[in-house]
Coordinates of C-alpha atoms (C1' of nucleotides) in Angstrom, one line a residue:
Chain U
M965 CA -76.4 -79.5 -0.4
A966 CA -77.7 -82.7 0.9
G967 CA -80.3 -82.3 3.5
E968 CA -78.5 -81.1 6.5
K969 CA -79.9 -82.1 9.8
A970 CA -80.7 -78.9 11.6
H971 CA -79.4 -79.7 15.0
H972 CA -78.8 -76.5 16.9
E973 CA -76.1 -75.8 19.2
R974 CA -75.9 -75.1 22.7
C975 CA -72.2 -74.4 23.2
E976 CA -72.8 -70.8 24.0
G977 CA -71.6 -68.4 26.5
H978 CA -68.5 -66.7 27.7
G979 CA -65.6 -68.8 28.5
H980 CA -67.4 -72.0 27.7
A981 CA -64.8 -74.0 26.0
H982 CA -65.4 -76.7 23.5
S983 CA -66.1 -78.9 26.5
P984 CA -66.5 -82.7 26.5
H985 CA -69.6 -82.8 24.4
S986 CA -72.1 -84.7 26.3
D987 CA -74.2 -85.2 23.2
V988 CA -71.8 -87.4 21.3
A989 CA -74.9 -89.1 20.0
A990 CA -76.1 -85.9 18.3
M991 CA -72.8 -85.6 16.5
I992 CA -72.9 -89.2 15.5
E993 CA -76.3 -88.6 14.1
C994 CA -75.0 -85.6 12.1
A995 CA -72.3 -87.8 10.5
R996 CA -74.7 -90.6 9.9
A997 CA -77.1 -88.2 8.1
F998 CA -74.3 -86.9 5.9
A999 CA -73.3 -90.5 5.1
A1000 CA -76.9 -91.4 4.2
A1001 CA -77.3 -88.3 2.0
R1002 CA -74.2 -89.4 0.0
K1003 CA -75.2 -93.0 0.1
L1004 CA -71.9 -93.8 1.8
P1005 CA -71.6 -96.2 4.8
F1006 CA -71.2 -94.7 8.2
T1007 CA -68.7 -97.3 9.4
E1008 CA -67.4 -98.5 12.7
M1009 CA -64.1 -96.8 12.2
R1010 CA -65.7 -93.4 11.4
A1011 CA -67.9 -93.7 14.5
R1012 CA -65.0 -94.6 16.7
V1013 CA -62.9 -91.7 15.6
L1014 CA -65.7 -89.3 15.9
T1015 CA -66.5 -90.6 19.4
V1016 CA -63.0 -90.1 20.6
L1017 CA -62.9 -86.5 19.4
A1018 CA -66.4 -85.7 20.7
R1019 CA -65.4 -86.9 24.1
E1020 CA -62.4 -84.7 24.2
E1021 CA -62.1 -81.2 25.4
K1022 CA -59.4 -80.2 23.1
P1023 CA -58.0 -81.0 19.7
L1024 CA -56.1 -84.2 19.2
T1025 CA -53.5 -85.1 16.6
A1026 CA -54.2 -88.0 14.3
Y1027 CA -51.6 -90.0 16.2
E1028 CA -53.2 -89.3 19.5
I1029 CA -56.4 -90.6 18.2
T1030 CA -54.6 -93.6 16.8
D1031 CA -53.1 -94.3 20.2
R1032 CA -56.4 -94.1 22.0
L1033 CA -58.1 -96.4 19.6
S1034 CA -55.2 -98.8 19.7
V1035 CA -55.9 -99.4 23.4
S1036 CA -58.8 -101.6 22.5
K1037 CA -57.5 -102.8 19.1
K1038 CA -54.4 -102.0 17.2
V1039 CA -55.1 -99.3 14.6
Q1040 CA -52.9 -97.5 12.2
A1041 CA -52.7 -93.8 11.5
V1042 CA -53.7 -94.1 7.9
Q1043 CA -57.0 -95.5 9.0
V1044 CA -57.6 -92.6 11.3
Y1045 CA -56.7 -90.2 8.5
R1046 CA -59.2 -91.8 6.3
A1047 CA -61.9 -91.4 8.8
L1048 CA -60.9 -87.8 9.5
D1049 CA -61.2 -87.0 5.8
F1050 CA -64.7 -88.3 5.8
L1051 CA -65.7 -86.5 9.0
Q1052 CA -64.3 -83.3 7.8
E1053 CA -66.3 -83.6 4.6
A1054 CA -69.3 -84.2 6.8
G1055 CA -68.5 -81.0 8.6
C1056 CA -68.5 -82.4 12.1
V1057 CA -64.7 -82.4 12.5
H1058 CA -62.3 -79.5 11.8
R1059 CA -58.6 -79.5 11.3
L1060 CA -56.7 -76.8 13.3
A1061 CA -54.0 -75.8 10.8
S1062 CA -51.9 -74.0 13.4
K1063 CA -51.6 -77.2 15.5
A1064 CA -52.1 -79.9 12.9
S1065 CA -54.8 -81.4 15.1
Y1066 CA -58.5 -82.2 14.9
F1067 CA -61.5 -81.5 16.9
A1068 CA -65.2 -82.2 16.7
C1069 CA -67.8 -79.5 16.5
D1070 CA -71.5 -79.6 16.7
H1071 CA -72.3 -76.3 15.1
E1072 CA -74.0 -75.9 11.8
H1073 CA -71.7 -74.1 9.5
H1074 CA -73.5 -72.3 6.8
P1075 CA -71.8 -71.4 3.6
G1076 CA -70.8 -67.8 3.4
E1077 CA -70.4 -67.8 7.1
A1078 CA -67.0 -67.3 8.8
V1079 CA -66.2 -69.2 12.0
V1080 CA -63.4 -68.1 14.3
F1081 CA -61.5 -70.8 16.2
M1082 CA -60.1 -69.4 19.4
V1083 CA -57.3 -71.5 20.6
C1084 CA -56.0 -71.1 24.1
S1085 CA -52.2 -71.3 24.2
Q1086 CA -52.4 -72.3 27.9
C1087 CA -54.8 -75.1 28.0
G1088 CA -55.3 -75.9 24.3
T1089 CA -59.0 -75.7 24.3
V1090 CA -60.8 -74.4 21.3
Q1091 CA -63.9 -72.2 21.2
E1092 CA -65.7 -71.4 18.0
A1093 CA -67.7 -68.4 17.2
P1094 CA -69.3 -67.3 13.9
S1095 CA -68.6 -63.7 12.9
D1096 CA -70.5 -61.8 10.3
L1097 CA -67.9 -59.0 10.5
V1098 CA -65.2 -61.4 9.7
A1099 CA -67.2 -62.9 6.9
Q1100 CA -67.8 -59.5 5.4
G1101 CA -64.2 -58.6 5.8
L1102 CA -63.1 -61.7 4.0
Q1103 CA -65.7 -61.2 1.3
G1104 CA -64.5 -57.6 0.8
A1105 CA -60.9 -58.5 0.6
A1106 CA -61.6 -61.2 -1.9
E1107 CA -63.8 -59.0 -4.0
H1108 CA -61.2 -56.3 -4.1
A1109 CA -58.6 -58.8 -5.3
G1110 CA -60.8 -60.5 -7.8
F1111 CA -60.4 -63.6 -5.7
K1112 CA -63.0 -66.4 -5.6
P1113 CA -63.0 -67.6 -2.0
A1114 CA -63.7 -71.2 -1.3
Y1115 CA -63.3 -71.7 2.4
P1116 CA -61.7 -69.6 5.1
I1117 CA -59.4 -70.7 7.9
V1118 CA -59.6 -68.3 10.8
E1119 CA -57.7 -69.2 13.9
L1120 CA -57.0 -66.9 16.8
E1121 CA -54.3 -67.8 19.2
G1122 CA -54.6 -66.4 22.7
E1123 CA -55.7 -67.1 26.2
C1124 CA -59.1 -68.3 27.2
A1125 CA -61.2 -66.7 29.9
R1126 CA -60.7 -69.6 32.3
C1127 CA -56.9 -69.5 32.0
S1128 CA -56.9 -65.7 32.4
E1129 CA -58.8 -66.1 35.7
T1130 CA -56.7 -68.8 36.9
K1131 CA -53.6 -66.8 36.5
A1132 CA -55.1 -63.8 38.1
A1133 CA -56.0 -65.8 41.2
Chain G
M1180 CA -41.2 -85.7 -9.5
A1181 CA -42.5 -82.3 -9.1
G1182 CA -41.3 -81.6 -12.6
E1183 CA -41.5 -77.9 -12.8
K1184 CA -43.2 -75.8 -15.2
A1185 CA -42.3 -72.5 -16.5
H1186 CA -45.1 -70.4 -15.2
H1187 CA -43.6 -67.2 -14.4
E1188 CA -45.9 -64.3 -15.0
R1189 CA -47.0 -61.9 -12.5
C1190 CA -50.1 -62.7 -10.8
E1191 CA -51.7 -59.4 -11.2
G1192 CA -55.0 -58.3 -9.9
H1193 CA -56.6 -55.5 -8.2
G1194 CA -54.9 -55.9 -4.9
H1195 CA -51.2 -56.7 -4.7
A1196 CA -50.2 -60.1 -5.7
H1197 CA -47.4 -61.6 -3.9
S1198 CA -45.4 -61.5 -7.1
P1199 CA -41.8 -62.2 -7.6
H1200 CA -40.7 -59.3 -5.5
S1201 CA -38.3 -57.2 -7.6
D1202 CA -37.2 -55.4 -4.5
V1203 CA -35.5 -58.1 -2.7
A1204 CA -33.2 -55.4 -1.6
A1205 CA -35.9 -53.6 0.3
M1206 CA -36.9 -56.8 2.1
I1207 CA -33.3 -57.5 3.0
E1208 CA -33.2 -54.0 4.4
C1209 CA -36.2 -54.6 6.5
A1210 CA -34.7 -57.7 8.0
R1211 CA -31.4 -55.9 8.5
A1212 CA -33.1 -53.1 10.3
F1213 CA -34.9 -55.6 12.6
A1214 CA -31.6 -57.3 13.4
A1215 CA -30.0 -54.0 14.2
A1216 CA -32.8 -52.9 16.4
R1217 CA -32.3 -56.1 18.4
K1218 CA -28.6 -56.0 18.2
L1219 CA -28.6 -59.3 16.5
P1220 CA -26.5 -60.2 13.5
F1221 CA -28.1 -60.3 10.1
T1222 CA -26.1 -63.3 8.9
E1223 CA -25.4 -64.8 5.6
M1224 CA -27.8 -67.7 6.1
R1225 CA -30.6 -65.4 7.0
A1226 CA -30.0 -63.3 3.9
R1227 CA -29.8 -66.4 1.7
V1228 CA -33.1 -67.8 3.0
L1229 CA -34.9 -64.5 2.6
T1230 CA -33.5 -64.0 -0.9
V1231 CA -34.8 -67.3 -2.0
L1232 CA -38.2 -66.6 -0.7
A1233 CA -38.3 -63.0 -2.0
R1234 CA -37.5 -64.2 -5.5
E1235 CA -40.3 -66.7 -5.4
E1236 CA -43.8 -66.2 -6.5
K1237 CA -45.3 -68.6 -4.2
P1238 CA -44.7 -70.1 -0.7
L1239 CA -42.0 -72.7 -0.4
T1240 CA -41.6 -75.4 2.2
A1241 CA -38.6 -75.4 4.4
Y1242 CA -37.3 -78.4 2.5
E1243 CA -37.7 -76.7 -0.8
I1244 CA -35.7 -73.8 0.4
T1245 CA -33.1 -76.2 1.7
D1246 CA -32.9 -77.8 -1.7
R1247 CA -32.4 -74.5 -3.5
L1248 CA -29.7 -73.4 -1.2
S1249 CA -28.0 -76.8 -1.3
V1250 CA -27.4 -76.3 -5.0
S1251 CA -24.5 -74.0 -4.2
K1252 CA -23.5 -75.5 -0.9
K1253 CA -25.0 -78.3 1.1
V1254 CA -27.3 -77.0 3.8
Q1255 CA -29.5 -78.8 6.3
A1256 CA -33.2 -78.2 7.0
V1257 CA -32.5 -77.2 10.6
Q1258 CA -30.4 -74.3 9.5
V1259 CA -33.2 -73.1 7.3
Y1260 CA -35.7 -73.4 10.1
R1261 CA -33.5 -71.3 12.3
A1262 CA -33.3 -68.6 9.7
L1263 CA -37.1 -68.8 9.2
D1264 CA -37.7 -68.3 12.9
F1265 CA -35.6 -65.2 12.8
L1266 CA -37.3 -63.9 9.6
Q1267 CA -40.7 -64.5 11.0
E1268 CA -39.9 -62.6 14.1
A1269 CA -38.7 -59.8 11.9
G1270 CA -42.1 -59.9 10.2
C1271 CA -40.8 -60.2 6.7
V1272 CA -41.6 -63.9 6.3
H1273 CA -44.9 -65.6 7.2
R1274 CA -45.8 -69.2 7.6
L1275 CA -48.8 -70.4 5.8
A1276 CA -50.3 -72.8 8.3
S1277 CA -52.6 -74.5 5.8
K1278 CA -49.8 -75.5 3.6
A1279 CA -46.9 -75.7 6.1
S1280 CA -44.9 -73.3 3.9
Y1281 CA -43.3 -69.9 4.0
F1282 CA -43.3 -66.8 2.0
A1283 CA -41.8 -63.4 2.1
C1284 CA -43.9 -60.3 2.4
D1285 CA -43.0 -56.7 2.1
H1286 CA -46.0 -55.1 3.8
E1287 CA -45.8 -53.4 7.1
H1288 CA -48.0 -55.2 9.6
H1289 CA -49.3 -53.1 12.4
P1290 CA -50.3 -54.6 15.6
G1291 CA -54.1 -54.8 16.0
E1292 CA -54.4 -55.2 12.2
A1293 CA -55.6 -58.4 10.6
V1294 CA -54.1 -59.5 7.4
V1295 CA -55.9 -61.9 5.1
F1296 CA -53.8 -64.4 3.1
M1297 CA -55.6 -65.4 -0.1
V1298 CA -54.1 -68.6 -1.3
C1299 CA -54.9 -69.8 -4.9
S1300 CA -55.6 -73.5 -5.0
Q1301 CA -54.7 -73.5 -8.7
C1302 CA -51.4 -71.7 -8.9
G1303 CA -50.4 -71.6 -5.3
T1304 CA -49.8 -67.8 -5.2
V1305 CA -50.6 -65.8 -2.1
Q1306 CA -52.0 -62.3 -2.0
E1307 CA -52.3 -60.4 1.3
A1308 CA -54.7 -57.8 2.2
P1309 CA -55.3 -56.1 5.5
S1310 CA -58.9 -55.9 6.7
D1311 CA -60.3 -53.7 9.4
L1312 CA -63.6 -55.6 9.3
V1313 CA -61.9 -58.8 9.9
A1314 CA -59.9 -57.3 12.7
Q1315 CA -63.0 -55.9 14.3
G1316 CA -64.8 -59.2 13.9
L1317 CA -62.0 -61.1 15.6
Q1318 CA -61.9 -58.5 18.3
G1319 CA -65.6 -58.8 18.8
A1320 CA -65.6 -62.6 18.9
A1321 CA -62.7 -62.6 21.4
E1322 CA -64.4 -60.0 23.7
H1323 CA -67.6 -61.9 23.7
A1324 CA -65.8 -65.0 24.8
G1325 CA -63.6 -63.3 27.3
F1326 CA -60.7 -64.4 25.2
K1327 CA -57.4 -62.5 25.1
P1328 CA -56.2 -62.6 21.5
A1329 CA -52.6 -62.8 20.7
Y1330 CA -52.2 -63.2 17.0
P1331 CA -54.6 -64.2 14.3
I1332 CA -54.2 -66.6 11.4
V1333 CA -56.5 -65.8 8.5
E1334 CA -56.1 -67.8 5.4
L1335 CA -58.6 -67.9 2.5
E1336 CA -58.4 -70.7 0.1
G1337 CA -59.8 -70.0 -3.3
E1338 CA -59.0 -69.1 -6.9
C1339 CA -57.1 -66.0 -7.8
A1340 CA -58.2 -63.6 -10.5
R1341 CA -55.7 -64.7 -13.0
C1342 CA -56.5 -68.4 -12.7
S1343 CA -60.2 -67.6 -13.0
E1344 CA -59.6 -65.8 -16.2
T1345 CA -57.4 -68.5 -17.6
K1346 CA -60.1 -71.0 -17.1
A1347 CA -62.7 -68.8 -18.6
A1348 CA -60.6 -68.4 -21.8
Chain K
dA206 C1' -7.5 -62.4 28.3
dG207 C1' -11.9 -64.4 29.8
dG208 C1' -16.9 -65.0 29.7
dG209 C1' -21.1 -65.2 27.5
dA210 C1' -24.8 -64.6 24.2
dA211 C1' -25.7 -66.0 19.5
dG212 C1' -24.8 -68.7 15.2
dT213 C1' -23.2 -72.7 12.6
dG214 C1' -22.7 -77.5 11.1
dT215 C1' -23.8 -82.1 11.7
dA216 C1' -26.3 -86.1 13.1
dA217 C1' -30.1 -88.1 14.8
dT218 C1' -34.9 -88.3 15.9
dA219 C1' -39.7 -87.0 16.5
dG220 C1' -44.0 -86.0 14.6
dT221 C1' -47.4 -85.6 10.6
dA222 C1' -49.4 -87.4 6.3
dT223 C1' -49.5 -90.2 2.1
dT224 C1' -49.0 -94.1 -1.3
dA225 C1' -49.4 -98.8 -2.5
dC226 C1' -51.5 -103.1 -2.5
dA227 C1' -54.1 -107.1 -1.4
dC228 C1' -58.3 -108.3 0.3
dC229 C1' -63.4 -107.9 1.7
dC230 C1' -68.1 -106.7 1.2
dT231 C1' -72.1 -104.6 -0.6
dT232 C1' -74.9 -103.2 -4.6
dG233 C1' -76.5 -103.5 -9.1
dC234 C1' -77.7 -105.9 -12.7
dG235 C1' -77.4 -109.3 -16.8
Chain J
dC1286 C1' -76.8 -117.2 -9.9
dG1287 C1' -72.5 -114.8 -11.3
dC1288 C1' -69.7 -111.3 -11.2
dA1289 C1' -68.1 -106.7 -11.8
dA1290 C1' -67.5 -102.1 -9.7
dG1291 C1' -67.1 -98.9 -6.0
dG1292 C1' -65.9 -98.2 -1.5
dG1293 C1' -63.8 -99.6 3.0
dT1294 C1' -60.2 -102.1 5.6
dG1295 C1' -55.7 -103.7 7.2
dT1296 C1' -50.9 -103.7 6.7
dA1297 C1' -46.5 -102.1 5.3
dA1298 C1' -43.6 -98.8 3.7
dT1299 C1' -42.4 -94.3 2.7
dA1300 C1' -42.5 -89.2 2.3
dC1301 C1' -42.7 -84.9 4.3
dT1302 C1' -42.3 -81.4 8.2
dA1303 C1' -40.0 -80.0 12.4
dT1304 C1' -37.1 -80.4 16.5
dT1305 C1' -33.4 -81.8 19.8
dA1306 C1' -28.6 -82.4 21.0
dC1307 C1' -24.0 -81.3 20.9
dA1308 C1' -19.4 -79.8 19.7
dC1309 C1' -17.6 -75.9 17.9
dT1310 C1' -17.0 -70.9 16.4
dT1311 C1' -17.4 -65.8 16.6
dC1312 C1' -18.3 -61.6 18.1
dC1313 C1' -18.9 -58.4 21.7
dC1314 C1' -17.9 -56.6 26.1
dT1315 C1' -15.7 -54.6 30.2

DNA sequence: AGGGAAGTGTAATAGTATTACACCCTTGCG
DNA sequence: CGCAAGGGTGTAATACTATTACACTTCCCT
């Protein structure tokens, strides 16, 4: 457990999607701290990938990231994947398994906690919410099966508040 | 390359392991019933794909299934994907998002229930267990966010009981 | 018989991820 | 200083996962 920077989140509230994070800087800082703790360099490429994700409202695929970065200077997917690996280790980017895409997050994720990713099937946005109940449920299931849990993937497909309203209107 | 081992014991535990289902027949029956209910044919291809999965201890990718079926008669991946779509609708096959692979299951899944897939990172086997707590947790998170949940994906990466023991020995 | 929904077989392609390798650049240390 | 080692970069190639398109069949249905 390297010293994690305790930056607390603000993305709270109903229907508030994982919006274009205004505090890209804070996320960069988080990644930088992680790098420092491991004595690894926080390189240009890593910063660029994180910045693209942090500015985006919804998950992007590795190739979408590649395309955006390539506008300024030609980049290859493998470079993006490398940066994504790092950023995921740092905990500031998650992979959405159901969509094979990636998004930045500025929450602290504590070990033993379970975070639910709510993915809107209309607009594609992702909201995250920690859930103790889910954590307990996972823990219980694992215990009962003699299973040693490492990390959970909890994704909930559905329709976000905003899209529901829009349709109602 | 993936030279294969002979690692065929039952992954037993407290909790059901997704073991080599002896009752392939029961699963076929389940799929057949679904087909009948929808007045759709339960075809040869569908039966073959389900049989391959049902005999297997762990999830297979669509291309692995394709290869196995191709031993007897050349088959193309797209045909397998079509069968998988059907079998997933029928509820007797699930897709493991984190591994992009598929496995047969012989549990009933009731709507509103949440099922946890516990995936062993050592041996690759999957155990499923329903969890009310997880279901409630998801429901709660969704409600709080004004999110209308459709279906959940809950995968728990870790180490199964058998692999833990093996390592201890 | 004719029409239509559903499946099949085949080919081609799109989309996601990894491996391999040559090179660079910093750090540590003799 | 020299230089080796670990990590990152850039480039090319390839592997793996999934879908689209289309021509053809089959079964059902009045």
